[in-house]
Amino acid sequence: MTKPKLVFNPYSQEYFDDPYEIYARMRDEAPIYYDEDGDFYAITRHADVAAALKDHESFSSSRGCNLSMVKSSEPPQKSIIFMDPPDHRHMRSLLNKAFTPRAIQSQHQTVTELVEHYLSQADPDNFDVVQDFSGPFPVEVITRMAGVPEDYRQQVRHWIDKGLEVKPGQIELSEENMAANIDSGIYYYSLVQERRQDPQDDMISRLIAAEIPGEDGEMRRLDDIEITAFTSLLGGAGAETVTKLVGSAVVEFARNPDQWQMLLDDRSLVPAAVEELLRYVGPVQYNVRYTLKEAELPNGTIPAHKPVFILQAAANRDPRAFDNAEAFDITRDRSQAQNLGLGYGIHSCLGAALARLESVIALEHLLDYMPRFEVDFDGLQRVHMQNVAGYHHVPVRVLK
Ligand code: HEM
């Protein structure tokens, strides 16, 4: 029997249901995949993805990170993730100061308290890991760091969810997506203005006071739009991703109970488990870049001026890079190849230390809360979003 034609459609139901089978075929049959209808490229092999993420001179971030943004004639918000050097370098060195290892370690207590708070409210007979736990806590951490007042912290998450949600087949932003993005933009903008009048000990106030080199080389302050763009990005980057990693973790451990038992027996394995989750079910599936010039990759060439899906999630399961790549194994040898789950190169995750801290604390507490559990696999619901994958509902019953 001949196989159906290989089609990579990141907006299709088939893709949302299980992208990994499609990735395997792309890696084997079309490592430099070209889609004629959409006039875009997609790369899936580890060697190509790592090389492209390193080559920011050919693969530009400045048009956005998904297909509709990159194809649009409108430039995206001036946010770090959509910048190329030298602007990116200036912004990154400014923001690095807010994410030093010490600054992140100082969040340990807050993260622990929030994790404990949400678990104490959960019903063990009817526990939805995402809705009751991994959805609400990360957004509290990051919005608190940014300086969002308590009453609005969960609202930020609902705006992000609505802003990213896509219906199968939908490529352009819907009215609902835009309305959510506008509402959250207006909210952050007014918060920035409040902080200008009345600075607090928070990230927004520190960004207001900070300076970066301008185009003329003179130091300048960030404007309200730039600070709004960064704080909105932080909400999305810092909340949605950890939510999905922890939700997917519970599903993978239900499928691999021996590995959950290993963690119960030896908690020092939890950080390694987080690394394996980032490789195996890392929430960020891809970022789309735009080629500024013809780009040479180990497995082929991509012409100039094309959108390119850089599929970290596919590369992370490339058997050319990892032994037994399609197996979930928290004890695997991590020195084999670069894990791309938190990105690579100049845009690699700014919040990596916070992402790891939150995920480790969440898993440690879940081990206590549900040493034995069952996932209701029929009740699992995946998200339908651009760039990220994971579950919206992970219903669990904690066993006595
Ligand atoms: C499991 C959780 C997370 C995952 C899987 C993840 C993944 C990623 C990836 C793959 C990138 C690279 C994007 C690119 O190449 O264009 C990235 C960038 C970024 N992440 Fe994360 N992230 C996570 C958590 C966080 C957290 C908690 C924060 C906030 C504190 C954060 C803030 C950012 C920012 C600001 C960038 C842009 C950096 C730049 O453009 O230089 N992320 N993240």
Coordinates of N, CA and C and ligand atoms in Angstrom, one line a residue, residues 53 61 64-65 79-83 88 91-92 95 99 104 138 141-142 145 203 230 233-246 274 278 281-289 310 312 340-356 358-359 387-388, ligand 1:
L53 N 18.8 27.7 14.2 CA 18.6 28.5 15.4 C 19.9 29.3 15.7
S61 N 14.1 36.8 13.1 CA 12.9 36.7 13.9 C 12.0 38.0 13.8
G64 N 8.2 38.0 13.1 CA 7.2 37.3 13.9 C 7.6 35.8 14.1
C65 N 6.7 35.1 14.8 CA 7.1 33.7 15.1 C 6.1 32.7 14.6
S79 N 9.0 43.6 20.3 CA 9.2 42.8 21.5 C 10.5 41.9 21.3
I80 N 11.2 41.6 22.4 CA 12.5 40.9 22.3 C 12.5 39.7 21.3
I81 N 11.4 38.9 21.4 CA 11.4 37.7 20.6 C 11.3 38.0 19.1
F82 N 10.8 39.2 18.8 CA 10.7 39.6 17.4 C 11.8 40.6 16.9
M83 N 13.0 40.5 17.6 CA 14.1 41.4 17.2 C 15.3 40.6 16.7
H88 N 18.2 43.2 19.5 CA 18.0 42.1 20.3 C 19.1 42.0 21.4
M91 N 18.4 44.7 24.2 CA 17.2 44.3 25.0 C 17.5 43.1 25.9
R92 N 18.2 42.1 25.3 CA 18.5 40.9 26.0 C 19.4 41.2 27.2
L95 N 17.3 42.8 29.9 CA 16.3 41.9 30.6 C 17.0 40.8 31.4
F99 N 16.5 38.4 35.2 CA 16.3 36.9 35.3 C 17.7 36.3 35.7
I104 N 15.9 34.5 40.2 CA 15.0 33.4 40.0 C 14.9 32.5 41.3
P138 N 1.5 29.1 37.2 CA 2.6 29.8 36.6 C 2.3 31.3 36.3
V141 N 2.9 33.5 39.1 CA 4.3 33.8 39.4 C 4.8 34.9 38.5
I142 N 4.6 34.8 37.2 CA 5.2 35.8 36.3 C 4.5 37.1 36.4
M145 N 5.7 38.9 39.4 CA 7.1 39.5 39.2 C 7.0 40.8 38.3
M203 N 8.9 44.5 38.1 CA 9.7 44.6 36.8 C 9.3 45.7 35.9
F230 N 6.7 43.9 26.0 CA 7.4 42.9 26.7 C 6.6 42.2 27.9
L233 N 4.3 39.8 26.4 CA 5.0 38.6 25.9 C 5.3 37.7 27.1
L234 N 5.8 38.3 28.2 CA 6.1 37.5 29.4 C 5.0 36.7 29.9
G235 N 3.8 37.3 29.9 CA 2.6 36.5 30.3 C 2.5 35.3 29.5
G236 N 2.5 35.4 28.2 CA 2.4 34.2 27.3 C 3.5 33.3 27.4
A237 N 4.7 33.8 27.3 CA 5.9 32.9 27.3 C 6.1 32.2 28.7
G238 N 5.7 33.0 29.7 CA 6.0 32.5 31.1 C 4.9 31.7 31.7
A239 N 3.7 31.7 31.1 CA 2.6 31.0 31.8 C 2.1 29.8 30.9
E240 N 1.8 30.1 29.7 CA 1.3 29.0 28.9 C 2.2 27.8 28.8
T241 N 3.5 28.0 28.7 CA 4.4 26.9 28.5 C 4.5 26.0 29.7
V242 N 4.7 26.5 30.9 CA 4.9 25.7 32.0 C 3.6 24.9 32.3
T243 N 2.4 25.6 32.0 CA 1.1 25.0 32.1 C 1.1 23.7 31.3
K244 N 1.6 23.8 30.1 CA 1.5 22.7 29.2 C 2.5 21.6 29.5
L245 N 3.7 22.0 29.9 CA 4.7 21.0 30.3 C 4.2 20.1 31.5
V246 N 3.6 20.8 32.5 CA 3.2 20.0 33.7 C 2.0 19.1 33.3
V274 N 12.5 16.6 34.3 CA 12.0 17.9 33.6 C 12.7 18.0 32.3
L278 N 11.0 18.2 28.6 CA 11.2 19.3 27.6 C 11.6 18.7 26.3
V281 N 8.0 16.0 25.3 CA 6.7 16.7 25.1 C 6.9 18.2 25.3
G282 N 8.0 18.8 24.9 CA 8.2 20.2 25.0 C 7.1 21.0 24.4
P283 N 6.5 21.9 25.1 CA 5.3 22.6 24.6 C 5.6 23.4 23.4
V284 N 6.7 24.0 23.2 CA 7.0 24.8 22.0 C 7.3 23.9 20.8
Q285 N 6.4 23.8 19.9 CA 6.6 22.9 18.7 C 7.5 23.6 17.7
Y286 N 7.3 24.8 17.5 CA 8.1 25.5 16.4 C 8.1 27.0 16.6
N287 N 9.0 27.6 15.9 CA 9.0 29.1 15.7 C 9.2 29.3 14.2
V288 N 8.5 30.2 13.6 CA 8.7 30.5 12.2 C 9.6 31.6 12.1
R289 N 10.6 31.5 11.2 CA 11.6 32.6 10.9 C 11.5 32.9 9.4
I310 N 10.7 26.2 12.0 CA 11.8 25.6 12.7 C 11.3 24.7 13.8
Q312 N 11.4 22.6 16.6 CA 12.3 22.1 17.7 C 11.7 20.7 18.2
L340 N 16.5 20.9 22.5 CA 16.1 22.2 21.9 C 14.8 22.7 22.5
G341 N 14.3 22.0 23.6 CA 13.0 22.4 24.1 C 12.9 23.8 24.7
L342 N 14.0 24.4 25.1 CA 14.0 25.8 25.6 C 14.6 26.7 24.5
G343 N 14.7 26.2 23.3 CA 15.3 27.0 22.2 C 16.8 26.8 22.2
Y344 N 17.5 27.6 21.4 CA 18.9 27.5 21.2 C 19.4 28.7 20.5
G345 N 20.6 29.2 20.7 CA 21.1 30.4 20.0 C 20.6 31.6 20.8
I346 N 20.7 32.8 20.1 CA 20.5 34.1 20.8 C 19.1 34.2 21.4
H347 N 18.1 33.6 20.8 CA 16.7 33.7 21.4 C 16.4 32.6 22.4
S348 N 17.3 31.8 22.8 CA 17.0 30.7 23.7 C 16.3 31.3 24.9
C349 N 15.5 30.5 25.6 CA 14.5 30.9 26.5 C 15.1 31.8 27.6
L350 N 14.6 33.0 27.7 CA 15.1 33.9 28.8 C 14.7 33.5 30.2
G351 N 13.6 32.8 30.2 CA 13.0 32.3 31.5 C 13.3 30.9 31.8
A352 N 14.4 30.4 31.2 CA 14.7 28.9 31.3 C 14.8 28.5 32.8
A353 N 15.6 29.3 33.6 CA 15.8 28.9 35.0 C 14.4 28.9 35.7
L354 N 13.6 29.9 35.4 CA 12.3 30.0 36.1 C 11.4 28.8 35.6
A355 N 11.5 28.5 34.3 CA 10.7 27.4 33.8 C 11.1 26.1 34.5
R356 N 12.4 25.9 34.7 CA 12.9 24.7 35.4 C 12.4 24.6 36.8
E358 N 9.9 26.2 38.3 CA 8.5 25.9 38.5 C 8.1 24.5 38.2
S359 N 8.7 23.9 37.2 CA 8.4 22.5 36.8 C 8.9 21.5 37.9
N387 N 2.1 27.5 17.6 CA 3.5 27.4 18.2 C 3.5 26.4 19.4
V388 N 2.5 26.3 20.2 CA 2.5 25.4 21.4 C 1.5 24.3 21.3
Ligands
HEM1 C1 8.4 25.0 30.0 C2 8.5 26.3 29.9 C3 9.1 27.1 28.7 C4 9.4 26.7 27.5 C5 9.3 25.3 26.9 C6 10.0 27.8 26.8 C7 10.5 27.8 25.5 C8 11.0 28.8 24.8 C9 11.6 28.8 23.5 C10 11.7 27.5 22.7 C11 12.1 30.0 23.2 C12 12.8 30.4 21.9 C13 11.9 31.2 21.0 C14 12.6 31.5 19.7 O1 13.6 30.9 19.3 O2 12.2 32.4 19.0 C15 11.8 30.9 24.4 C16 12.0 32.2 24.4 C17 11.6 33.0 25.5 N1 11.1 32.6 26.7 FE1 10.6 30.8 27.2 N2 9.9 28.9 27.6 C18 9.4 28.5 28.8 C19 9.2 29.3 29.9 C20 9.4 30.6 30.0 C21 9.2 31.4 31.2 C22 8.8 30.9 32.5 C23 9.5 32.7 30.8 C24 9.4 34.0 31.6 C25 9.9 34.3 32.6 C26 9.9 32.7 29.4 C27 10.3 33.8 28.7 C28 10.8 33.8 27.4 C29 11.2 34.9 26.7 C30 11.1 36.4 27.1 C31 11.8 34.5 25.5 C32 12.3 35.3 24.3 C33 13.8 35.4 24.4 C34 14.5 36.1 23.3 O3 13.9 36.4 22.3 O4 15.7 36.4 23.4 N3 9.8 31.4 29.0 N4 11.1 30.1 25.3

